[in-house]
Amino acid sequence: MRYVELEKRDGIAVIRINRPEKLNALAPEVLEDLEKAIDDVNADTGIRAVVITGTGKAFVAGADIKYIGTLDEEGGYRMAKVGQRVFGKIEDSPKVFIAAVNGYALGGGCELALACDFIVASENAVFGQPEVDLGIMPGWGATQRMTRRLGQGWAKYLILTGERISAHKAYEIGLVQKVVNHDNLMDEALNLAQTVASKGPLAVALAKEAINRAFQLGDFGFEYEAKLFARTVGSEDKDEGVKAFFEKRKPEFKGR
Ligand code: DAK
Protein backbone atom coordinates (compact mmCIF):
# COMPACT_ATOMS: atom_id res chain seq x y z
CA MET A 1 0.00 0.00 0.00
CA ARG A 2 1.39 3.35 -1.04
CA TYR A 3 -0.52 5.71 1.25
CA VAL A 4 -1.18 3.64 4.34
CA GLU A 5 1.18 1.76 6.65
CA LEU A 6 -0.07 -1.17 8.68
CA GLU A 7 1.81 -2.60 11.66
CA LYS A 8 0.68 -5.35 14.01
CA ARG A 9 2.05 -6.25 17.42
CA ASP A 10 0.66 -8.17 20.40
CA GLY A 11 -2.92 -8.17 19.17
CA ILE A 12 -2.91 -4.44 18.33
CA ALA A 13 -2.76 -2.97 14.82
CA VAL A 14 -1.63 0.54 13.92
CA ILE A 15 -2.93 2.03 10.66
CA ARG A 16 -0.97 5.13 9.68
CA ILE A 17 -2.18 7.38 6.87
CA ASN A 18 0.89 8.49 5.07
CA ARG A 19 0.53 11.32 2.58
CA PRO A 20 2.09 14.10 4.65
CA GLU A 21 2.86 16.39 1.71
CA LYS A 22 -0.92 16.88 1.28
CA LEU A 23 -1.70 16.65 4.99
CA ASN A 24 -3.00 13.10 4.49
CA ALA A 25 -5.97 14.33 2.46
CA LEU A 26 -8.17 11.41 1.47
CA ALA A 27 -7.86 11.22 -2.31
CA PRO A 28 -9.61 8.12 -3.77
CA GLU A 29 -6.35 6.13 -3.84
CA VAL A 30 -5.69 6.95 -0.16
CA LEU A 31 -9.20 5.86 0.77
CA GLU A 32 -8.66 2.67 -1.24
CA ASP A 33 -5.49 1.87 0.74
CA LEU A 34 -7.28 2.69 4.00
CA GLU A 35 -10.06 0.27 3.09
CA LYS A 36 -7.51 -2.48 2.35
CA ALA A 37 -5.90 -1.95 5.77
CA ILE A 38 -9.28 -2.01 7.52
CA ASP A 39 -10.28 -5.20 5.65
CA ASP A 40 -6.96 -6.77 6.67
CA VAL A 41 -7.34 -6.07 10.40
CA ASN A 42 -11.03 -6.99 10.41
CA ALA A 43 -10.18 -10.38 8.90
CA ASP A 44 -7.30 -11.01 11.33
CA THR A 45 -8.60 -12.95 14.33
CA GLY A 46 -5.39 -12.18 16.23
CA ILE A 47 -6.11 -8.43 16.25
CA ARG A 48 -8.26 -7.07 19.08
CA ALA A 49 -7.87 -3.31 18.79
CA VAL A 50 -6.76 -0.86 16.12
CA VAL A 51 -5.20 2.59 16.37
CA ILE A 52 -5.55 4.94 13.38
CA THR A 53 -3.20 7.91 13.12
CA GLY A 54 -1.51 10.13 10.53
CA THR A 55 2.05 11.00 9.54
CA GLY A 56 3.28 14.57 10.05
CA LYS A 57 1.26 17.54 11.24
CA ALA A 58 -2.14 16.22 10.19
CA PHE A 59 -4.32 13.30 11.14
CA VAL A 60 -6.30 13.88 7.93
CA ALA A 61 -6.99 17.40 6.59
CA GLY A 62 -10.11 16.22 4.81
CA ALA A 63 -11.23 14.72 1.57
CA ASP A 64 -8.96 15.79 -1.28
CA ILE A 65 -10.21 19.24 -2.29
CA LYS A 66 -8.63 18.99 -5.75
CA TYR A 67 -10.61 15.82 -6.39
CA ILE A 68 -13.83 17.34 -5.01
CA GLY A 69 -13.37 20.12 -7.56
CA THR A 70 -13.66 17.62 -10.43
CA LEU A 71 -16.92 16.02 -9.28
CA ASP A 72 -20.43 16.56 -10.57
CA GLU A 73 -23.58 15.58 -8.63
CA GLU A 74 -23.44 11.92 -9.63
CA GLY A 75 -19.71 11.71 -8.79
CA GLY A 76 -20.43 13.34 -5.41
CA TYR A 77 -23.01 10.66 -4.61
CA ARG A 78 -20.57 7.89 -5.57
CA MET A 79 -17.86 9.49 -3.43
CA ALA A 80 -20.24 9.70 -0.47
CA LYS A 81 -21.08 6.02 -0.79
CA VAL A 82 -17.43 4.90 -1.00
CA GLY A 83 -16.43 6.89 2.12
CA GLN A 84 -19.52 5.77 4.01
CA ARG A 85 -18.73 2.13 3.16
CA VAL A 86 -15.12 2.45 4.35
CA PHE A 87 -16.01 4.28 7.59
CA GLY A 88 -18.90 1.84 8.15
CA LYS A 89 -16.37 -1.00 8.23
CA ILE A 90 -14.78 0.70 11.26
CA GLU A 91 -18.06 1.33 13.05
CA ASP A 92 -19.44 -2.17 12.35
CA SER A 93 -16.22 -3.97 13.27
CA PRO A 94 -16.26 -6.22 16.36
CA LYS A 95 -12.80 -4.79 17.15
CA VAL A 96 -12.24 -1.50 18.95
CA PHE A 97 -10.89 1.35 16.81
CA ILE A 98 -9.11 4.30 18.40
CA ALA A 99 -8.34 7.51 16.50
CA ALA A 100 -5.00 8.91 17.71
CA VAL A 101 -5.42 12.44 16.36
CA ASN A 102 -1.95 13.94 15.95
CA GLY A 103 -2.90 17.22 14.25
CA TYR A 104 -5.54 18.52 11.82
CA ALA A 105 -8.72 16.41 11.72
CA LEU A 106 -10.84 18.42 9.33
CA GLY A 107 -13.81 17.51 7.15
CA GLY A 108 -13.41 13.88 6.13
CA GLY A 109 -10.63 13.60 8.74
CA CYS A 110 -12.98 14.51 11.56
CA GLU A 111 -15.51 12.08 10.06
CA LEU A 112 -12.90 9.32 10.08
CA ALA A 113 -12.22 10.01 13.77
CA LEU A 114 -15.98 10.01 14.47
CA ALA A 115 -16.30 6.53 12.95
CA CYS A 116 -13.79 5.26 15.54
CA ASP A 117 -14.92 4.16 19.01
CA PHE A 118 -12.66 6.52 20.95
CA ILE A 119 -10.75 9.66 20.04
CA VAL A 120 -7.46 10.40 21.80
CA ALA A 121 -6.07 13.77 20.78
CA SER A 122 -2.69 15.42 20.94
CA GLU A 123 -2.92 18.88 22.47
CA ASN A 124 -1.91 20.13 18.97
CA ALA A 125 -4.97 18.61 17.33
CA VAL A 126 -7.52 20.77 15.53
CA PHE A 127 -11.02 19.50 14.74
CA GLY A 128 -13.65 20.88 12.40
CA GLN A 129 -16.13 20.34 9.60
CA PRO A 130 -15.20 23.22 7.27
CA GLU A 131 -17.08 21.86 4.23
CA VAL A 132 -19.47 24.86 4.22
CA ASP A 133 -16.46 27.08 3.43
CA LEU A 134 -16.23 25.16 0.15
CA GLY A 135 -19.96 25.40 -0.53
CA ILE A 136 -20.57 21.74 0.27
CA MET A 137 -21.77 19.79 3.28
CA PRO A 138 -20.23 16.73 4.95
CA GLY A 139 -20.78 13.50 3.02
CA TRP A 140 -18.98 10.85 5.04
CA GLY A 141 -21.25 10.62 8.04
CA ALA A 142 -20.69 13.76 10.15
CA THR A 143 -24.33 14.87 10.10
CA GLN A 144 -25.27 11.49 11.56
CA ARG A 145 -22.34 10.43 13.77
CA MET A 146 -21.62 13.87 15.19
CA THR A 147 -25.30 14.39 16.01
CA ARG A 148 -25.45 10.99 17.71
CA ARG A 149 -22.29 11.70 19.72
CA LEU A 150 -22.74 15.33 20.62
CA GLY A 151 -26.44 16.10 20.11
CA GLN A 152 -27.90 18.53 17.59
CA GLY A 153 -26.60 21.71 19.24
CA TRP A 154 -22.89 21.08 18.81
CA ALA A 155 -23.34 19.15 15.56
CA LYS A 156 -25.18 22.11 14.04
CA TYR A 157 -22.69 24.57 15.51
CA LEU A 158 -19.65 22.82 14.05
CA ILE A 159 -21.17 21.79 10.71
CA LEU A 160 -23.00 25.05 9.95
CA THR A 161 -20.25 27.45 11.05
CA GLY A 162 -17.24 25.41 9.86
CA GLU A 163 -15.40 26.65 12.99
CA ARG A 164 -12.15 24.85 13.78
CA ILE A 165 -11.75 23.94 17.44
CA SER A 166 -8.82 22.97 19.66
CA ALA A 167 -8.32 19.56 21.26
CA HIS A 168 -9.30 21.02 24.65
CA LYS A 169 -12.55 22.44 23.28
CA ALA A 170 -13.23 19.11 21.56
CA TYR A 171 -12.76 17.40 24.93
CA GLU A 172 -15.07 19.89 26.65
CA ILE A 173 -17.94 19.15 24.22
CA GLY A 174 -17.43 15.38 24.37
CA LEU A 175 -15.98 14.85 20.91
CA VAL A 176 -12.68 13.63 22.35
CA GLN A 177 -12.21 11.17 25.22
CA LYS A 178 -8.63 12.14 26.16
CA VAL A 179 -6.24 15.01 25.41
CA VAL A 180 -2.58 14.17 25.92
CA ASN A 181 0.85 15.66 25.50
CA HIS A 182 1.82 15.40 21.81
CA ASP A 183 4.88 13.23 22.51
CA ASN A 184 2.81 10.74 24.51
CA LEU A 185 0.00 10.39 21.97
CA MET A 186 0.87 6.97 20.58
CA ASP A 187 1.77 5.54 24.00
CA GLU A 188 -1.57 6.70 25.42
CA ALA A 189 -3.53 5.36 22.43
CA LEU A 190 -1.68 2.03 22.57
CA ASN A 191 -2.29 1.76 26.34
CA LEU A 192 -5.98 2.28 25.76
CA ALA A 193 -5.89 -0.31 22.96
CA GLN A 194 -4.17 -2.78 25.31
CA THR A 195 -6.76 -2.12 28.01
CA VAL A 196 -9.69 -3.04 25.76
CA ALA A 197 -7.70 -5.90 24.19
CA SER A 198 -7.33 -7.47 27.64
CA LYS A 199 -11.11 -7.65 28.20
CA GLY A 200 -13.50 -10.39 27.09
CA PRO A 201 -13.51 -10.13 23.27
CA LEU A 202 -17.08 -11.31 22.86
CA ALA A 203 -18.28 -8.96 25.60
CA VAL A 204 -16.50 -5.97 24.02
CA ALA A 205 -17.76 -6.78 20.50
CA LEU A 206 -21.39 -7.27 21.59
CA ALA A 207 -21.42 -4.22 23.87
CA LYS A 208 -20.09 -2.11 20.96
CA GLU A 209 -22.83 -3.50 18.73
CA ALA A 210 -25.56 -2.71 21.28
CA ILE A 211 -24.27 0.84 21.76
CA ASN A 212 -24.03 1.36 17.97
CA ARG A 213 -27.69 0.45 17.65
CA ALA A 214 -28.90 2.58 20.57
CA PHE A 215 -30.28 5.31 18.32
CA GLN A 216 -31.91 3.00 15.79
CA LEU A 217 -33.78 0.62 18.02
CA GLY A 218 -35.81 2.84 20.36
CA ASP A 219 -37.32 0.81 23.20
CA PHE A 220 -36.41 -2.44 21.43
CA GLY A 221 -32.81 -1.52 22.32
CA PHE A 222 -33.40 -2.91 25.83
CA GLU A 223 -34.60 -6.23 24.42
CA TYR A 224 -31.61 -6.29 22.06
CA GLU A 225 -29.28 -5.60 24.99
CA ALA A 226 -30.89 -8.47 26.94
CA LYS A 227 -30.31 -10.86 24.01
CA LEU A 228 -26.65 -9.88 23.58
CA PHE A 229 -26.11 -9.88 27.34
CA ALA A 230 -27.47 -13.45 27.46
CA ARG A 231 -24.94 -14.50 24.81
CA THR A 232 -22.10 -13.18 26.96
CA VAL A 233 -23.51 -14.92 30.04
CA GLY A 234 -23.62 -18.23 28.14
CA SER A 235 -20.05 -17.86 26.86
CA GLU A 236 -16.84 -19.69 27.79
CA ASP A 237 -15.34 -16.24 28.36
CA LYS A 238 -17.77 -15.67 31.23
CA ASP A 239 -16.81 -19.00 32.83
CA GLU A 240 -13.16 -18.04 32.53
CA GLY A 241 -13.70 -14.46 33.79
CA VAL A 242 -15.60 -15.60 36.89
CA LYS A 243 -13.10 -18.42 37.60
CA ALA A 244 -10.14 -16.06 37.23
CA PHE A 245 -11.76 -13.57 39.64
CA PHE A 246 -11.99 -16.13 42.43
CA GLU A 247 -8.54 -17.55 41.65
CA LYS A 248 -7.15 -13.99 41.85
CA ARG A 249 -5.45 -14.15 38.45
CA LYS A 250 -5.80 -12.53 35.03
CA PRO A 251 -8.39 -14.19 32.78
CA GLU A 252 -7.39 -15.86 29.53
CA PHE A 253 -10.25 -15.09 27.20
CA LYS A 254 -10.90 -16.98 23.97
CA GLY A 255 -13.61 -14.83 22.43
CA ARG A 256 -16.33 -17.47 22.60
N1 DAK B 1 -7.13 18.41 0.08
C1 DAK B 1 -6.10 18.52 -0.78
N2 DAK B 1 -4.94 19.11 -0.46
C2 DAK B 1 -4.83 19.64 0.78
C3 DAK B 1 -5.88 19.55 1.73
C4 DAK B 1 -7.07 18.88 1.34
N3 DAK B 1 -8.10 18.72 2.18
N4 DAK B 1 -5.46 20.17 2.86
C5 DAK B 1 -4.20 20.59 2.62
N5 DAK B 1 -3.82 20.29 1.37
C6 DAK B 1 -2.56 20.55 0.72
C7 DAK B 1 -2.32 22.04 0.45
O1 DAK B 1 -2.96 22.41 -0.76
C8 DAK B 1 -0.82 22.08 0.36
O2 DAK B 1 -0.43 21.58 -0.90
P1 DAK B 1 0.78 22.31 -1.72
O3 DAK B 1 0.36 23.73 -1.86
O4 DAK B 1 1.99 22.15 -0.84
O5 DAK B 1 0.85 21.55 -3.01
C9 DAK B 1 -0.38 21.07 1.40
O6 DAK B 1 -1.50 20.20 1.59
C10 DAK B 1 -0.02 21.70 2.74
O7 DAK B 1 -1.11 22.50 3.13
P2 DAK B 1 -0.95 24.04 3.57
O8 DAK B 1 0.20 24.66 2.87
O9 DAK B 1 -2.29 24.67 3.43
O10 DAK B 1 -0.57 23.86 5.11
P3 DAK B 1 -0.82 24.89 6.29
O11 DAK B 1 -0.10 24.34 7.46
O12 DAK B 1 -0.53 26.30 5.85
O13 DAK B 1 -2.41 24.84 6.57
C11 DAK B 1 -4.53 23.71 6.97
C12 DAK B 1 -2.97 23.64 7.10
C13 DAK B 1 -5.07 22.34 7.40
C14 DAK B 1 -5.05 24.78 7.91
C15 DAK B 1 -4.90 24.03 5.50
O14 DAK B 1 -4.18 23.14 4.62
C16 DAK B 1 -6.35 23.84 5.22
O15 DAK B 1 -7.20 24.65 5.60
N6 DAK B 1 -6.68 22.77 4.47
C17 DAK B 1 -8.05 22.49 4.03
C18 DAK B 1 -8.82 21.89 5.16
C19 DAK B 1 -10.23 21.63 4.74
O16 DAK B 1 -10.99 22.50 4.28
N7 DAK B 1 -10.59 20.38 4.90
C20 DAK B 1 -11.93 19.94 4.58
C21 DAK B 1 -11.92 19.49 3.16
S1 DAK B 1 -13.52 19.21 2.64
C22 DAK B 1 -18.18 14.30 0.24
C23 DAK B 1 -17.60 13.51 1.15
C24 DAK B 1 -16.68 14.02 2.01
C25 DAK B 1 -16.40 15.33 1.97
C26 DAK B 1 -17.00 16.14 1.05
C27 DAK B 1 -17.90 15.63 0.19
N8 DAK B 1 -19.09 13.79 -0.75
C28 DAK B 1 -19.41 12.45 -0.66
C29 DAK B 1 -19.44 14.53 -1.85
C30 DAK B 1 -15.40 15.88 2.79
C31 DAK B 1 -15.00 17.11 2.51
C32 DAK B 1 -13.83 17.63 3.11
O17 DAK B 1 -13.14 17.00 3.85
Short mmCIF file of C-alpha atoms in Angstrom, two decimals, residues 25-173:
data_model
loop_
_atom_site.label_atom_id
_atom_site.label_comp_id
_atom_site.label_asym_id
_atom_site.label_seq_id
_atom_site.Cartn_x
_atom_site.Cartn_y
_atom_site.Cartn_z
CA ALA A 25 -5.97 14.33 2.46
CA LEU A 26 -8.17 11.41 1.47
CA ALA A 27 -7.86 11.22 -2.31
CA PRO A 28 -9.61 8.12 -3.77
CA GLU A 29 -6.35 6.13 -3.84
CA VAL A 30 -5.69 6.95 -0.16
CA LEU A 31 -9.20 5.86 0.77
CA GLU A 32 -8.66 2.67 -1.24
CA ASP A 33 -5.49 1.87 0.74
CA LEU A 34 -7.28 2.69 4.00
CA GLU A 35 -10.06 0.27 3.09
CA LYS A 36 -7.51 -2.48 2.35
CA ALA A 37 -5.90 -1.95 5.77
CA ILE A 38 -9.28 -2.01 7.52
CA ASP A 39 -10.28 -5.20 5.65
CA ASP A 40 -6.96 -6.77 6.67
CA VAL A 41 -7.34 -6.07 10.40
CA ASN A 42 -11.03 -6.99 10.41
CA ALA A 43 -10.18 -10.38 8.90
CA ASP A 44 -7.30 -11.01 11.33
CA THR A 45 -8.60 -12.95 14.33
CA GLY A 46 -5.39 -12.18 16.23
CA ILE A 47 -6.11 -8.43 16.25
CA ARG A 48 -8.26 -7.07 19.08
CA ALA A 49 -7.87 -3.31 18.79
CA VAL A 50 -6.76 -0.86 16.12
CA VAL A 51 -5.20 2.59 16.37
CA ILE A 52 -5.55 4.94 13.38
CA THR A 53 -3.20 7.91 13.12
CA GLY A 54 -1.51 10.13 10.53
CA THR A 55 2.05 11.00 9.54
CA GLY A 56 3.28 14.57 10.05
CA LYS A 57 1.26 17.54 11.24
CA ALA A 58 -2.14 16.22 10.19
CA PHE A 59 -4.32 13.30 11.14
CA VAL A 60 -6.30 13.88 7.93
CA ALA A 61 -6.99 17.40 6.59
CA GLY A 62 -10.11 16.22 4.81
CA ALA A 63 -11.23 14.72 1.57
CA ASP A 64 -8.96 15.79 -1.28
CA ILE A 65 -10.21 19.24 -2.29
CA LYS A 66 -8.63 18.99 -5.75
CA TYR A 67 -10.61 15.82 -6.39
CA ILE A 68 -13.83 17.34 -5.01
CA GLY A 69 -13.37 20.12 -7.56
CA THR A 70 -13.66 17.62 -10.43
CA LEU A 71 -16.92 16.02 -9.28
CA ASP A 72 -20.43 16.56 -10.57
CA GLU A 73 -23.58 15.58 -8.63
CA GLU A 74 -23.44 11.92 -9.63
CA GLY A 75 -19.71 11.71 -8.79
CA GLY A 76 -20.43 13.34 -5.41
CA TYR A 77 -23.01 10.66 -4.61
CA ARG A 78 -20.57 7.89 -5.57
CA MET A 79 -17.86 9.49 -3.43
CA ALA A 80 -20.24 9.70 -0.47
CA LYS A 81 -21.08 6.02 -0.79
CA VAL A 82 -17.43 4.90 -1.00
CA GLY A 83 -16.43 6.89 2.12
CA GLN A 84 -19.52 5.77 4.01
CA ARG A 85 -18.73 2.13 3.16
CA VAL A 86 -15.12 2.45 4.35
CA PHE A 87 -16.01 4.28 7.59
CA GLY A 88 -18.90 1.84 8.15
CA LYS A 89 -16.37 -1.00 8.23
CA ILE A 90 -14.78 0.70 11.26
CA GLU A 91 -18.06 1.33 13.05
CA ASP A 92 -19.44 -2.17 12.35
CA SER A 93 -16.22 -3.97 13.27
CA PRO A 94 -16.26 -6.22 16.36
CA LYS A 95 -12.80 -4.79 17.15
CA VAL A 96 -12.24 -1.50 18.95
CA PHE A 97 -10.89 1.35 16.81
CA ILE A 98 -9.11 4.30 18.40
CA ALA A 99 -8.34 7.51 16.50
CA ALA A 100 -5.00 8.91 17.71
CA VAL A 101 -5.42 12.44 16.36
CA ASN A 102 -1.95 13.94 15.95
CA GLY A 103 -2.90 17.22 14.25
CA TYR A 104 -5.54 18.52 11.82
CA ALA A 105 -8.72 16.41 11.72
CA LEU A 106 -10.84 18.42 9.33
CA GLY A 107 -13.81 17.51 7.15
CA GLY A 108 -13.41 13.88 6.13
CA GLY A 109 -10.63 13.60 8.74
CA CYS A 110 -12.98 14.51 11.56
CA GLU A 111 -15.51 12.08 10.06
CA LEU A 112 -12.90 9.32 10.08
CA ALA A 113 -12.22 10.01 13.77
CA LEU A 114 -15.98 10.01 14.47
CA ALA A 115 -16.30 6.53 12.95
CA CYS A 116 -13.79 5.26 15.54
CA ASP A 117 -14.92 4.16 19.01
CA PHE A 118 -12.66 6.52 20.95
CA ILE A 119 -10.75 9.66 20.04
CA VAL A 120 -7.46 10.40 21.80
CA ALA A 121 -6.07 13.77 20.78
CA SER A 122 -2.69 15.42 20.94
CA GLU A 123 -2.92 18.88 22.47
CA ASN A 124 -1.91 20.13 18.97
CA ALA A 125 -4.97 18.61 17.33
CA VAL A 126 -7.52 20.77 15.53
CA PHE A 127 -11.02 19.50 14.74
CA GLY A 128 -13.65 20.88 12.40
CA GLN A 129 -16.13 20.34 9.60
CA PRO A 130 -15.20 23.22 7.27
CA GLU A 131 -17.08 21.86 4.23
CA VAL A 132 -19.47 24.86 4.22
CA ASP A 133 -16.46 27.08 3.43
CA LEU A 134 -16.23 25.16 0.15
CA GLY A 135 -19.96 25.40 -0.53
CA ILE A 136 -20.57 21.74 0.27
CA MET A 137 -21.77 19.79 3.28
CA PRO A 138 -20.23 16.73 4.95
CA GLY A 139 -20.78 13.50 3.02
CA TRP A 140 -18.98 10.85 5.04
CA GLY A 141 -21.25 10.62 8.04
CA ALA A 142 -20.69 13.76 10.15
CA THR A 143 -24.33 14.87 10.10
CA GLN A 144 -25.27 11.49 11.56
CA ARG A 145 -22.34 10.43 13.77
CA MET A 146 -21.62 13.87 15.19
CA THR A 147 -25.30 14.39 16.01
CA ARG A 148 -25.45 10.99 17.71
CA ARG A 149 -22.29 11.70 19.72
CA LEU A 150 -22.74 15.33 20.62
CA GLY A 151 -26.44 16.10 20.11
CA GLN A 152 -27.90 18.53 17.59
CA GLY A 153 -26.60 21.71 19.24
CA TRP A 154 -22.89 21.08 18.81
CA ALA A 155 -23.34 19.15 15.56
CA LYS A 156 -25.18 22.11 14.04
CA TYR A 157 -22.69 24.57 15.51
CA LEU A 158 -19.65 22.82 14.05
CA ILE A 159 -21.17 21.79 10.71
CA LEU A 160 -23.00 25.05 9.95
CA THR A 161 -20.25 27.45 11.05
CA GLY A 162 -17.24 25.41 9.86
CA GLU A 163 -15.40 26.65 12.99
CA ARG A 164 -12.15 24.85 13.78
CA ILE A 165 -11.75 23.94 17.44
CA SER A 166 -8.82 22.97 19.66
CA ALA A 167 -8.32 19.56 21.26
CA HIS A 168 -9.30 21.02 24.65
CA LYS A 169 -12.55 22.44 23.28
CA ALA A 170 -13.23 19.11 21.56
CA TYR A 171 -12.76 17.40 24.93
CA GLU A 172 -15.07 19.89 26.65
CA ILE A 173 -17.94 19.15 24.22
#
